[in-house]
Structure formats: C-alpha cells, structure tokens
XYZ file of N, CA, C and O in Angstrom:
828
model
N 91.681 125.270 80.009
C 91.160 125.537 78.893
C 92.288 125.134 77.312
O 91.685 124.907 76.565
N 93.640 125.629 78.217
C 94.487 125.370 76.937
C 94.709 123.686 76.295
O 94.676 123.309 75.551
N 94.235 123.059 77.559
C 94.677 121.996 77.749
C 93.599 121.154 77.058
O 93.732 120.013 76.386
N 91.875 121.791 77.045
C 91.200 120.835 76.564
C 90.691 121.347 75.320
O 90.701 120.459 74.416
N 91.393 122.780 75.159
C 91.410 122.189 73.262
C 92.761 121.762 72.154
O 92.654 121.074 71.399
N 93.686 121.741 73.300
C 94.684 120.399 72.865
C 94.310 119.447 72.778
O 94.613 119.092 71.519
N 93.281 118.836 73.912
C 93.066 117.610 73.335
C 92.037 117.530 72.422
O 92.058 116.549 71.516
N 90.980 118.117 72.210
C 90.150 118.282 71.312
C 90.528 118.089 69.932
O 90.140 117.475 69.100
N 91.864 119.348 69.640
C 92.933 119.350 68.524
C 93.078 118.104 67.962
O 93.394 117.813 67.145
N 93.632 117.700 69.539
C 94.427 116.368 68.906
C 93.679 114.900 68.279
O 93.864 114.105 67.407
N 92.546 115.275 68.975
C 91.610 113.767 68.301
C 90.654 114.606 67.289
O 90.824 113.509 66.368
N 90.628 115.553 66.732
C 90.007 115.934 65.932
C 91.233 115.817 64.544
O 90.843 115.127 63.378
N 92.223 115.876 64.650
C 93.460 115.672 63.617
C 93.366 114.382 63.402
O 93.897 113.478 62.357
N 93.390 113.424 64.913
C 93.497 111.663 64.749
C 92.386 111.279 63.392
O 92.718 110.668 62.655
N 91.482 111.984 64.246
C 89.949 111.629 63.121
C 90.125 112.078 61.500
O 90.139 110.975 60.798
N 90.660 113.094 61.479
C 91.015 113.405 60.020
C 92.102 112.565 59.093
O 91.644 112.563 58.196
N 93.117 112.078 59.711
C 93.826 111.579 59.428
C 93.658 110.585 59.422
O 94.471 109.802 57.988
N 92.868 109.812 60.072
C 92.859 108.007 60.120
C 91.733 107.940 58.713
O 92.251 107.007 57.754
N 91.286 109.106 58.386
C 89.791 109.175 57.618
C 91.228 109.414 55.969
O 90.653 108.067 55.153
N 92.055 110.166 55.872
C 92.582 110.309 54.447
C 93.383 109.247 54.431
O 93.712 108.725 53.264
N 94.171 108.952 55.409
C 95.286 107.891 55.113
C 94.228 106.924 54.775
O 95.261 105.853 53.547
N 93.320 106.389 55.124
C 92.252 105.008 54.798
C 92.235 105.250 53.134
O 92.030 104.105 52.627
N 91.201 106.508 52.996
C 90.915 106.906 51.689
C 92.538 106.546 50.573
O 92.106 106.146 49.575
N 93.294 107.445 50.771
C 94.343 107.992 49.745
C 95.535 107.008 50.128
O 96.075 107.115 49.307
N 95.720 106.077 51.290
C 97.098 105.995 51.118
C 98.325 107.266 51.946
O 97.490 108.128 52.402
N 98.966 106.120 52.341
C 100.361 106.963 53.215
C 100.378 108.273 52.642
O 100.392 109.593 53.184
N 101.418 108.017 51.647
C 102.372 109.028 50.638
C 101.467 109.950 50.433
O 102.108 111.259 50.095
N 100.296 109.745 49.500
C 99.588 111.003 48.872
C 99.025 111.850 50.140
O 98.837 113.081 49.371
N 98.597 111.701 51.217
C 98.286 112.928 52.228
C 99.494 113.488 52.872
O 100.180 112.841 53.038
N 98.921 114.863 52.916
C 99.841 115.709 53.313
C 99.524 116.876 54.422
O 98.609 116.494 54.640
N 100.587 116.963 55.338
C 100.524 117.756 56.449
C 99.074 118.714 56.582
O 97.801 119.078 56.818
N 99.963 119.580 55.014
C 99.056 120.474 54.780
C 97.395 120.259 54.482
O 96.540 121.162 54.979
N 97.105 119.042 53.953
C 95.809 118.666 53.913
C 94.961 118.407 54.730
O 93.692 118.647 55.062
N 95.752 117.888 55.667
C 95.016 117.117 57.387
C 94.555 118.893 58.011
O 94.086 118.692 58.016
N 95.482 119.752 57.946
C 95.499 120.631 58.704
C 94.209 121.574 58.240
O 93.310 121.927 58.886
N 93.976 121.390 56.622
C 93.244 122.195 56.032
C 91.792 121.804 56.385
O 90.861 122.309 56.290
N 91.796 120.353 56.832
C 90.633 119.796 57.238
C 90.054 119.906 58.174
O 88.654 120.155 58.621
N 90.991 120.373 59.298
C 91.205 120.614 60.491
C 90.880 122.014 61.338
O 90.673 122.343 62.223
N 91.102 122.479 60.151
C 90.944 124.258 60.398
C 92.507 124.619 60.771
O 92.471 125.644 62.041
N 93.550 124.012 60.895
C 94.921 124.364 61.721
C 95.806 124.347 60.758
O 95.555 124.128 59.146
N 97.229 124.747 60.895
C 98.067 125.030 59.734
C 98.724 123.858 60.131
O 99.008 122.953 60.769
N 99.482 123.665 58.688
C 100.133 122.378 58.647
C 101.430 122.624 59.454
O 101.705 121.543 60.385
N 101.721 123.839 60.139
C 102.653 124.138 61.429
C 102.068 123.718 62.828
O 102.715 122.623 63.485
N 101.097 123.747 62.305
C 100.095 123.263 63.981
C 100.091 121.664 64.006
O 100.240 121.189 65.314
N 99.704 121.071 62.949
C 100.047 119.505 62.599
C 101.337 118.899 63.202
O 101.455 118.252 64.177
N 101.977 119.718 62.593
C 103.582 119.318 62.701
C 103.887 119.478 64.462
O 104.778 118.780 65.506
N 103.231 120.583 64.930
C 103.469 120.685 66.774
C 103.035 120.075 67.607
O 103.732 119.472 68.082
N 102.171 119.145 67.155
C 101.188 118.232 68.199
C 102.328 117.330 67.618
O 102.206 116.087 68.158
N 102.337 116.508 66.304
C 102.717 114.931 66.310
C 104.604 115.154 65.877
O 104.913 113.905 65.547
N 104.958 116.164 65.418
C 106.099 116.338 64.738
C 106.473 115.856 63.496
O 107.093 116.323 62.515
N 105.684 114.898 62.677
C 106.312 114.356 61.775
C 104.885 113.896 60.938
O 103.889 113.012 61.877
N 104.725 113.477 59.076
C 103.175 112.786 58.950
C 103.263 111.545 59.385
O 102.806 110.653 59.903
N 104.943 110.484 59.133
C 104.863 108.926 59.811
C 104.554 109.396 61.267
O 103.888 108.283 61.134
N 104.412 110.168 62.096
C 104.741 110.060 63.477
C 102.798 110.141 63.970
O 102.565 109.406 64.814
N 102.407 111.282 63.343
C 100.958 110.742 63.091
C 100.474 109.739 62.590
O 99.071 109.285 63.034
N 100.655 109.400 61.318
C 100.667 108.135 61.467
C 100.834 106.738 62.184
O 99.685 105.946 62.009
N 102.082 106.957 62.241
C 101.836 105.435 63.708
C 100.891 106.143 65.292
O 100.305 105.044 65.479
N 100.771 107.137 65.009
C 99.636 107.382 66.330
C 98.350 106.807 65.622
O 97.198 106.784 66.721
N 97.877 107.267 64.562
C 96.377 106.451 64.233
C 96.487 105.447 64.306
O 95.455 104.414 64.517
N 97.671 104.583 63.639
C 97.763 102.986 64.113
C 97.595 102.602 65.800
O 96.832 101.771 65.860
N 98.292 103.439 66.297
C 98.006 102.966 67.775
C 96.607 103.449 68.583
O 96.146 102.526 69.438
N 96.075 104.752 67.800
C 94.773 104.765 68.251
C 93.727 103.245 67.971
O 93.013 102.525 68.775
N 94.027 102.650 67.013
C 93.069 101.642 65.972
C 93.756 100.769 67.488
O 92.750 99.483 67.462
N 94.870 99.992 67.253
C 95.252 99.496 68.309
C 94.709 99.022 69.748
O 94.214 98.120 70.057
N 94.443 100.344 70.068
C 93.906 100.301 71.661
C 92.800 100.322 71.559
O 92.200 99.369 72.627
N 91.472 99.958 70.368
C 90.567 99.711 70.673
C 90.702 97.599 70.655
O 89.492 97.561 71.315
N 91.501 97.279 69.961
C 91.683 95.939 70.117
C 92.020 95.227 71.810
O 91.266 94.876 72.376
N 92.659 96.124 72.655
C 93.295 95.971 74.092
C 91.743 96.643 74.299
O 91.416 95.980 75.612
N 91.226 97.592 74.113
C 89.721 97.804 74.869
C 89.003 96.372 75.009
O 88.330 96.268 75.940
N 88.645 96.212 73.878
C 87.995 94.597 73.362
C 88.371 93.534 74.233
O 87.782 92.749 75.114
N 89.816 93.420 74.599
C 90.626 92.421 75.611
C 89.583 92.621 76.931
O 89.095 91.780 77.434
N 89.740 93.689 77.260
C 89.576 94.187 78.326
C 87.652 93.792 78.983
O 87.803 93.716 79.944
N 87.311 94.006 77.742
C 85.680 93.839 77.884
C 85.224 92.587 77.787
O 84.372 92.378 78.550
N 86.438 91.717 76.770
C 86.038 90.215 77.231
C 85.859 90.059 78.504
O 85.530 88.819 78.989
N 87.121 89.807 79.145
C 87.719 89.680 80.292
C 86.482 89.962 81.356
O 86.207 89.447 81.901
N 85.422 91.259 81.223
C 84.579 91.589 82.295
C 83.653 90.556 82.139
O 82.409 90.579 83.132
N 83.297 89.743 80.696
C 82.151 89.511 81.085
C 82.116 88.274 81.500
O 80.723 87.725 81.915
N 83.035 87.575 82.411
C 83.134 86.348 82.975
C 82.500 85.201 82.247
O 82.152 84.060 83.346
N 82.361 85.263 80.914
C 82.305 83.921 80.321
C 83.276 83.092 80.384
O 84.561 83.427 81.013
N 83.019 82.041 79.922
C 84.457 80.568 80.668
C 85.136 80.871 79.290
O 84.970 82.144 78.506
N 86.451 80.717 79.203
C 87.378 80.816 78.382
C 86.625 80.431 77.087
O 86.832 81.717 75.860
N 86.327 79.432 76.230
C 85.579 79.259 74.885
C 84.633 80.133 74.233
O 84.698 80.634 73.759
N 83.779 80.745 75.562
C 82.920 81.496 75.057
C 83.329 83.331 75.161
O 83.020 83.819 74.284
N 84.611 83.200 75.707
C 85.342 84.745 75.640
C 85.928 84.497 74.304
O 86.014 85.728 73.854
N 86.547 83.584 73.902
C 87.033 83.682 72.905
C 86.182 83.960 70.966
O 86.242 84.709 70.526
N 84.855 82.989 71.338
C 83.896 83.343 70.550
C 83.232 85.106 70.455
O 83.199 85.580 69.760
N 82.788 85.179 71.869
C 82.973 86.583 71.897
C 83.672 87.782 71.311
O 83.005 88.963 70.785
N 85.196 87.581 71.652
C 85.985 88.567 71.129
C 86.004 88.355 69.855
O 86.327 89.704 68.909
N 86.343 87.387 69.172
C 86.159 87.509 67.034
C 84.920 87.750 66.652
O 84.797 88.796 66.044
N 83.739 88.090 67.691
C 81.793 88.697 67.261
C 82.169 89.935 67.221
O 81.827 90.706 66.250
N 83.029 90.785 68.599
C 82.976 91.779 68.619
C 84.322 92.617 67.424
O 84.131 93.792 67.154
N 85.348 91.751 67.662
C 86.441 92.117 66.615
C 85.985 92.483 65.375
O 85.911 93.449 64.512
N 85.220 91.447 64.767
C 84.216 91.839 63.632
C 83.326 92.584 63.348
O 83.466 93.702 62.242
N 82.617 92.805 64.279
C 81.512 93.980 64.502
C 82.521 95.692 64.315
O 81.724 96.607 63.796
N 83.366 95.602 65.226
C 84.607 97.075 65.338
C 85.106 96.972 64.035
O 85.152 98.157 63.044
N 85.163 95.693 62.991
C 85.610 96.574 61.729
C 85.401 96.935 60.871
O 85.507 97.796 59.846
N 84.298 96.413 60.773
C 82.630 96.700 60.036
C 82.488 98.118 60.410
O 81.864 98.415 59.379
N 82.273 98.417 61.384
C 81.564 99.481 62.172
C 82.362 100.852 61.503
O 83.773 100.840 61.586
N 82.069 101.746 60.230
C 83.406 102.916 59.928
C 83.252 103.606 61.100
O 84.188 103.945 60.893
N 82.503 104.016 61.840
C 83.139 104.842 62.895
C 84.189 104.201 63.743
O 84.804 104.817 64.494
N 84.906 103.042 63.632
C 85.430 102.182 64.529
C 86.648 101.062 63.797
O 86.845 99.813 64.334
N 86.190 101.355 62.229
C 87.222 100.550 61.489
C 88.787 100.518 62.278
O 89.633 101.419 62.553
N 89.440 99.339 61.501
C 90.626 98.748 62.039
C 91.474 98.630 60.098
O 92.703 98.216 60.366
N 90.723 99.269 59.471
C 90.976 99.377 57.792
C 92.847 99.224 58.246
O 93.465 98.466 57.573
N 93.229 100.460 58.740
C 94.899 100.114 58.303
C 95.779 99.797 59.001
O 96.364 99.123 58.454
N 95.183 99.121 60.529
C 95.798 97.862 60.790
C 96.120 96.902 59.859
O 96.932 95.708 59.695
N 94.670 96.609 59.225
C 94.477 95.375 58.379
C 95.140 95.279 57.285
O 96.386 94.396 56.433
N 95.523 96.861 56.751
C 96.376 96.749 55.839
C 98.056 96.734 56.148
O 98.708 96.209 54.737
N 98.325 96.792 57.161
C 99.588 97.083 57.450
C 99.970 95.140 57.425
O 101.175 94.805 57.826
N 98.787 94.868 57.943
C 99.058 93.310 58.394
C 99.211 92.721 56.971
O 99.757 91.482 56.859
N 98.665 92.934 55.733
C 98.361 92.565 54.514
C 100.011 92.969 53.813
O 100.551 92.111 52.882
N 99.843 94.138 53.651
C 101.170 94.782 53.017
C 101.859 95.856 54.363
O 101.839 97.020 53.926
N 102.792 95.244 54.491
C 103.454 95.994 55.730
C 104.147 97.581 54.527
O 104.639 97.182 53.846
N 103.719 98.570 55.762
C 104.212 99.616 54.892
C 105.707 100.386 55.020
O 106.535 101.025 54.469
N 106.612 99.313 56.326
C 107.825 100.017 57.069
C 107.414 101.324 57.657
O 109.035 101.245 58.181
N 106.584 101.517 58.292
C 106.450 102.965 58.587
C 106.530 102.849 60.274
O 106.506 103.653 60.449
N 105.957 101.705 60.587
C 105.730 101.476 61.787
C 106.998 101.239 62.916
O 107.806 100.344 62.619
N 106.707 101.357 64.217
C 107.897 101.075 65.030
C 107.784 99.722 65.596
O 106.967 99.155 65.397
N 108.616 99.271 66.378
C 108.775 97.823 66.885
C 107.967 97.418 67.565
O 106.649 96.465 67.909
N 107.330 98.584 68.648
C 105.890 98.191 69.316
C 104.543 98.058 69.115
O 103.652 97.584 69.270
N 104.387 98.530 67.779
C 103.523 98.732 67.127
C 103.039 97.100 66.531
O 102.011 96.569 66.706
N 103.956 96.287 66.087
C 103.609 94.974 65.750
C 104.083 94.244 66.794
O 103.236 93.039 66.667
N 104.625 94.690 68.139
C 104.537 93.702 69.188
C 102.672 93.771 69.398
O 102.526 93.030 69.993
N 101.973 94.955 69.483
C 100.910 95.301 69.798
C 99.825 94.156 69.101
O 99.246 93.439 69.778
N 100.349 93.862 67.723
C 99.740 93.446 66.611
C 99.541 91.903 67.082
O 98.503 90.860 67.026
N 101.044 91.568 67.144
C 101.485 89.838 68.070
C 100.291 89.684 68.949
O 100.269 88.672 69.197
N 100.249 90.542 69.691
C 99.711 90.646 71.702
C 98.087 89.799 71.114
O 97.773 89.106 72.148
N 97.322 90.610 69.788
C 96.042 89.517 70.228
C 96.202 88.248 69.605
O 95.408 87.717 70.432
N 97.324 87.988 68.906
C 97.028 86.259 68.890
C 97.339 85.514 69.956
O 97.026 84.555 70.289
N 98.768 86.226 70.666
C 98.899 86.050 72.085
C 97.671 85.631 73.010
O 97.396 84.782 74.183
N 97.047 86.781 72.765
C 95.792 86.757 74.069
C 94.857 86.101 73.264
O 94.045 84.919 74.404
N 94.409 85.344 72.118
C 93.709 84.092 71.381
C 94.273 83.187 71.885
O 93.486 82.005 72.533
N 95.883 82.520 72.014
C 96.219 81.936 72.151
C 96.103 81.022 73.670
O 95.613 80.164 74.304
N 96.113 82.228 74.462
C 95.405 82.245 76.309
C 94.620 81.734 76.570
O 94.710 80.999 77.480
N 93.750 82.342 75.547
C 92.180 81.725 75.961
C 91.923 80.651 75.754
O 91.571 79.417 76.176
N 92.857 79.426 74.594
C 92.627 78.086 74.282
C 93.227 77.960 75.367
O 92.629 76.652 75.492
N 94.037 77.978 76.078
C 94.787 77.425 77.120
C 93.987 77.152 78.224
O 93.948 75.572 78.695
N 93.490 78.552 78.635
C 92.432 78.393 79.611
C 91.456 77.382 79.400
O 91.046 77.001 80.221
N 90.868 77.349 77.817
C 90.245 76.400 77.691
C 90.110 74.996 77.984
O 89.287 73.838 78.443
N 91.516 74.587 77.809
C 91.726 73.274 77.372
C 92.321 72.805 79.319
O 91.372 72.216 79.729
N 92.787 73.975 80.464
C 93.100 73.487 81.676
C 91.386 73.286 82.265
O 91.217 73.066 83.325
N 90.453 74.345 82.191
C 89.140 74.430 82.163
C 88.399 72.784 81.572
O 87.327 72.890 81.974
N 88.811 72.314 81.143
C 88.009 70.822 80.471
C 86.742 71.268 79.066
O 86.018 70.679 78.904
N 86.893 72.419 78.752
C 86.499 72.423 77.284
C 86.649 72.187 76.081
O 85.735 71.761 75.468
N 87.992 72.151 75.723
C 88.790 71.677 75.000
C 89.304 70.840 75.567
O 90.177 70.314 76.397
N 89.911 69.520 74.521
C 90.648 68.664 74.949
C 92.073 68.785 74.501
O 92.371 69.687 73.845
N 93.495 68.554 75.332
C 94.604 69.098 74.848
C 94.921 68.867 73.445
O 94.891 68.291 72.539
N 95.621 70.065 72.714
C 96.363 70.452 71.650
C 97.505 69.395 71.485
O 98.052 68.935 72.703
N 97.789 68.626 70.872
C 98.252 67.492 70.121
C 100.476 68.113 70.491
O 100.848 67.701 71.385
N 100.356 69.385 70.257
C 101.791 69.847 70.512
C 100.944 71.799 70.338
O 100.046 72.167 70.060
N 102.203 72.593 70.404
C 101.804 74.152 70.467
C 101.547 74.212 69.039
O 101.048 75.333 68.999
N 102.396 73.871 68.080
C 101.808 74.122 66.645
C 100.373 73.867 66.157
O 99.503 74.875 65.470
N 99.822 72.848 67.307
C 98.693 72.578 66.607
C 97.855 73.772 67.536
O 96.600 74.074 66.915
N 98.024 74.033 68.456
C 97.225 75.120 69.236
C 97.218 76.876 68.305
O 96.347 77.139 68.414
N 98.913 76.366 68.127
C 99.059 78.333 67.399
C 98.255 78.015 66.069
O 97.556 79.096 65.741
N 98.019 76.739 65.547
C 97.398 76.948 64.040
C 95.858 76.980 63.766
O 95.221 77.505 63.308
N 95.458 76.518 65.547
C 93.595 76.959 65.511
C 93.340 78.230 65.825
O 92.696 78.997 65.147
N 94.290 79.115 66.846
C 94.491 80.325 66.722
C 94.118 81.263 65.548
O 93.715 82.006 65.235
N 95.595 80.598 64.956
C 95.548 81.711 63.475
C 94.399 81.382 62.247
O 94.067 82.163 61.705
N 94.040 80.170 62.756
C 93.041 79.814 61.438
C 91.694 81.108 61.499
O 91.311 81.034 60.845
N 91.149 80.772 62.953
C 90.370 81.484 63.541
C 90.636 83.030 63.492
O 89.360 83.505 62.988
N 91.680 83.554 63.715
C 91.677 84.838 63.275
C 91.748 85.031 61.948
O 91.246 86.181 61.374
N 92.349 84.598 61.240
C 92.083 84.275 59.636
C 90.338 84.518 58.913
O 90.398 85.014 58.335
N 89.838 83.677 59.537
C 88.721 83.779 59.240
C 87.959 85.339 59.609
O 87.052 85.292 58.761
N 87.941 85.417 60.586
C 87.747 86.791 60.778
C 88.102 87.721 60.218
O 87.205 88.936 59.698
N 89.235 87.812 59.489
C 89.913 88.763 58.658
C 89.435 88.738 57.270
O 88.675 89.837 56.662
N 88.795 87.760 56.873
C 88.718 87.224 55.594
C 87.137 87.878 55.670
O 86.804 88.293 54.572
N 86.331 87.438 56.441
C 84.730 87.862 56.561
C 85.218 89.485 56.657
O 83.834 90.008 55.536
N 85.886 90.019 57.202
C 85.745 91.273 57.308
C 86.289 91.990 55.948
O 85.653 92.816 54.977
N 87.137 91.827 54.999
C 87.754 91.647 53.942
C 86.989 91.408 52.431
O 86.753 92.459 52.034
N 86.237 90.454 52.891
C 84.647 90.266 51.885
C 83.713 91.043 51.732
O 82.286 90.126 51.827
N 83.011 91.284 52.866
C 82.063 92.492 53.763
C 81.114 92.298 53.087
O 80.056 92.811 53.342
N 81.722 93.428 51.653
C 80.849 93.855 50.986
C 80.180 93.042 49.249
O 79.631 93.113 48.144
N 81.122 91.522 49.812
C 80.677 90.149 48.376
C 79.251 89.356 48.913
O 79.553 88.978 50.689
N 79.104 89.105 47.752
C 78.101 87.548 48.404
C 79.287 86.206 48.809
O 80.069 86.333 47.734
N 78.729 85.974 49.572
C 79.806 84.471 49.947
C 79.251 83.306 49.253
O 77.827 83.348 49.929
N 79.806 82.168 48.783
C 79.305 80.905 48.362
C 78.733 80.314 49.895
O 77.861 79.356 49.650
N 79.507 80.409 50.957
C 78.899 79.618 52.241
C 77.788 80.488 53.258
O 77.451 80.126 54.026
N 77.627 81.912 52.338
C 76.587 82.368 52.857
C 75.676 82.194 51.841
O 74.862 83.653 51.557
N 74.635 81.416 51.570
C 73.685 81.684 50.455
C 72.177 82.264 51.478
O 71.559 82.771 49.987
N 72.520 82.321 52.360
C 70.775 82.848 52.714
C 71.219 84.122 53.542
O 70.595 84.687 54.122
N 72.478 84.452 52.724
C 72.378 86.082 52.989
C 72.594 86.632 54.821
O 72.069 87.702 55.086
N 72.934 85.517 55.961
C 72.752 85.451 57.069
C 73.736 86.486 57.740
O 75.171 87.540 56.896
N 73.354 87.641 58.302
C 74.775 88.241 59.085
C 76.152 87.904 59.645
O 75.718 86.922 59.660
N 76.886 88.159 59.068
C 78.370 88.213 59.643
C 79.068 87.071 60.473
O 79.715 86.807 60.627
N 78.200 88.202 61.702
C 78.560 87.650 62.789
C 78.478 86.168 62.930
O 78.759 85.575 64.009
N 76.984 85.829 62.729
C 76.360 84.768 62.832
C 77.117 84.046 61.940
O 77.446 82.588 62.299
N 77.622 83.887 60.734
C 78.333 83.226 60.191
C 79.795 82.746 60.387
O 80.376 81.386 60.865
N 80.273 84.023 61.473
C 81.270 83.886 61.629
C 81.169 82.775 63.293
O 81.997 81.633 63.420
N 80.115 83.034 63.558
C 79.766 82.112 64.812
C 79.549 80.907 64.755
O 80.666 79.739 65.356
N 79.379 80.731 63.191
C 79.333 79.078 62.421
C 80.071 78.397 62.517
O 80.479 77.605 62.571
N 81.478 78.916 61.589
C 82.753 79.346 61.326
C 83.431 78.589 62.958
O 84.438 77.897 62.338
N 83.041 79.835 63.655
C 84.592 79.424 64.650
C 83.553 77.854 65.310
O 84.364 76.900 66.041
N 82.809 77.979 65.195
C 81.914 76.396 66.413
C 82.454 75.327 65.475
O 82.536 74.417 65.807
N 82.314 74.977 64.071
C 82.527 74.403 63.005
C 84.403 73.780 63.405
O 84.683 72.524 63.962
N 85.209 75.007 63.428
C 86.499 74.740 63.977
C 87.027 74.211 65.060
O 87.269 72.613 65.139
N 86.519 74.756 66.525
C 86.321 74.109 67.741
C 85.744 72.548 67.570
O 85.788 72.150 68.658
N 84.842 72.118 66.872
C 83.957 71.084 67.478
C 84.994 69.934 67.082
O 84.498 69.013 67.646
N 86.000 69.760 66.710
C 86.886 69.112 66.373
C 87.793 69.070 67.929
O 88.317 67.956 67.768
N 87.816 69.964 68.970
C 88.613 69.947 69.780
C 87.790 70.089 71.296
O 88.388 69.957 72.345
N 86.650 69.495 71.284
C 85.683 69.624 72.287
C 85.799 68.757 72.753
O 86.295 67.731 72.410
N 85.720 69.023 74.452
C 85.593 67.616 75.207
C 84.124 66.843 74.849
O 83.198 67.467 74.536
N 83.995 65.581 75.306
C 83.155 64.859 75.654
C 81.659 65.326 75.907
O 80.689 66.095 75.891
N 82.567 66.199 77.343
C 81.045 66.919 78.423
C 80.601 68.181 77.589
O 79.821 68.693 77.412
N 81.910 68.784 76.734
C 81.520 70.368 75.949
C 80.799 70.008 74.506
O 79.540 70.442 74.086
N 81.049 68.573 74.381
C 79.586 68.006 72.813
C 78.330 67.734 73.270
O 77.370 68.101 72.584
N 78.147 67.388 74.374
C 77.179 66.686 74.950
C 76.378 68.322 75.736
O 75.220 68.475 75.787
C-alpha cells in the first residue's frame, strides 16, 4: 500500500509540477506551491525529488519518455521506413497539440536552454534526430529514396522536417498563409513532408 501511495503521489507531483513550470516558468515556481496544490508539504516534495531542479529534470524526462514511446509505436506499425517517418512526425505533432501530453517544456528547452538539464536529457533530445536520420537511411537502402549526396544533405533533410513539425506546433493558434483552407495541422504537415521528400523519391516511388 505504501509503494502504491508513493507511486500515486509521485505521479501527481509530476503532473502538477509540469503544469506550473509550463505556465510560469522554472524560477517563479516553488516547492511549497507544488506541495500545496497536491496536498503535500514542501518537505515531502523534497523527500521524493530532492530539489526543485531535480523535479524539473524528472518532468523533462517524463516528456522525453513520450517521444521514446512514440518511437516504439512507430516501429510496431510495420510500415515502410518512409511511411514510418511520416507517421512519427504526425503523431509527434498530435502529442504536442494535445494538452494532456504536451511537450512544451522540451521545446522551450530547445529554443531557450535553461542550463538546468543534465547531459542525459540533451542526449535524449538528440536521439530523436538520430532516430529520424536512421529512418531516412533505411528508406534509401530499401529503394524508397535516392541516395543522398552526402551526410550533410541527409542531415539537412531530417532537420528541415523536424523544424516544420516544431513550427506548426509553435504557431498552432495562428492562421497560416500556407493553410488558407484551415486544414487540420496534421494534414498540412503531411503535405509539407511529401513536398520536401518528393525531391528525393526514386522513380518507383514517384510512380
């Protein structure tokens, strides 16, 4: 029972902390405020996480775990590498937009690093880029894409597509000139991905 209560308390603390850090930023939030909203003392919050920075790190790790879960979900589809690539990006955008599973703090760290994260968190952020690069390499090996001129070209394509996904998330509440018909963002993303990759499709895929 104590272990179950500890797990529930930890989950609640992470949820409240995630909401407060996203709403106010890191520095204005206090352990006392987090504890008050979860019905715990600040001492109990410190007992579970040690410090506010460690709690923030745990929240970031929780958001990053959603990305790793998505990688496993993508692999389980059995789709071709190119279709897995598109599936991953569309699902990532959906997670970002969903209030219950947002990655706001991760993207804030990407745009304006706080200096609060340890090296493992940054390695996990880079892993997403490596994962997508691997899918592009597999797409080349399986004849879906023509070979890239060099590693730089392949990296640029991966970077452009990730950037498109991030941009659509950041401007999700604004009307886009490239979306005059107000299509769902996932459909806009799909069209943009197809446009970028169309320049690298083999003749078989084009047909």
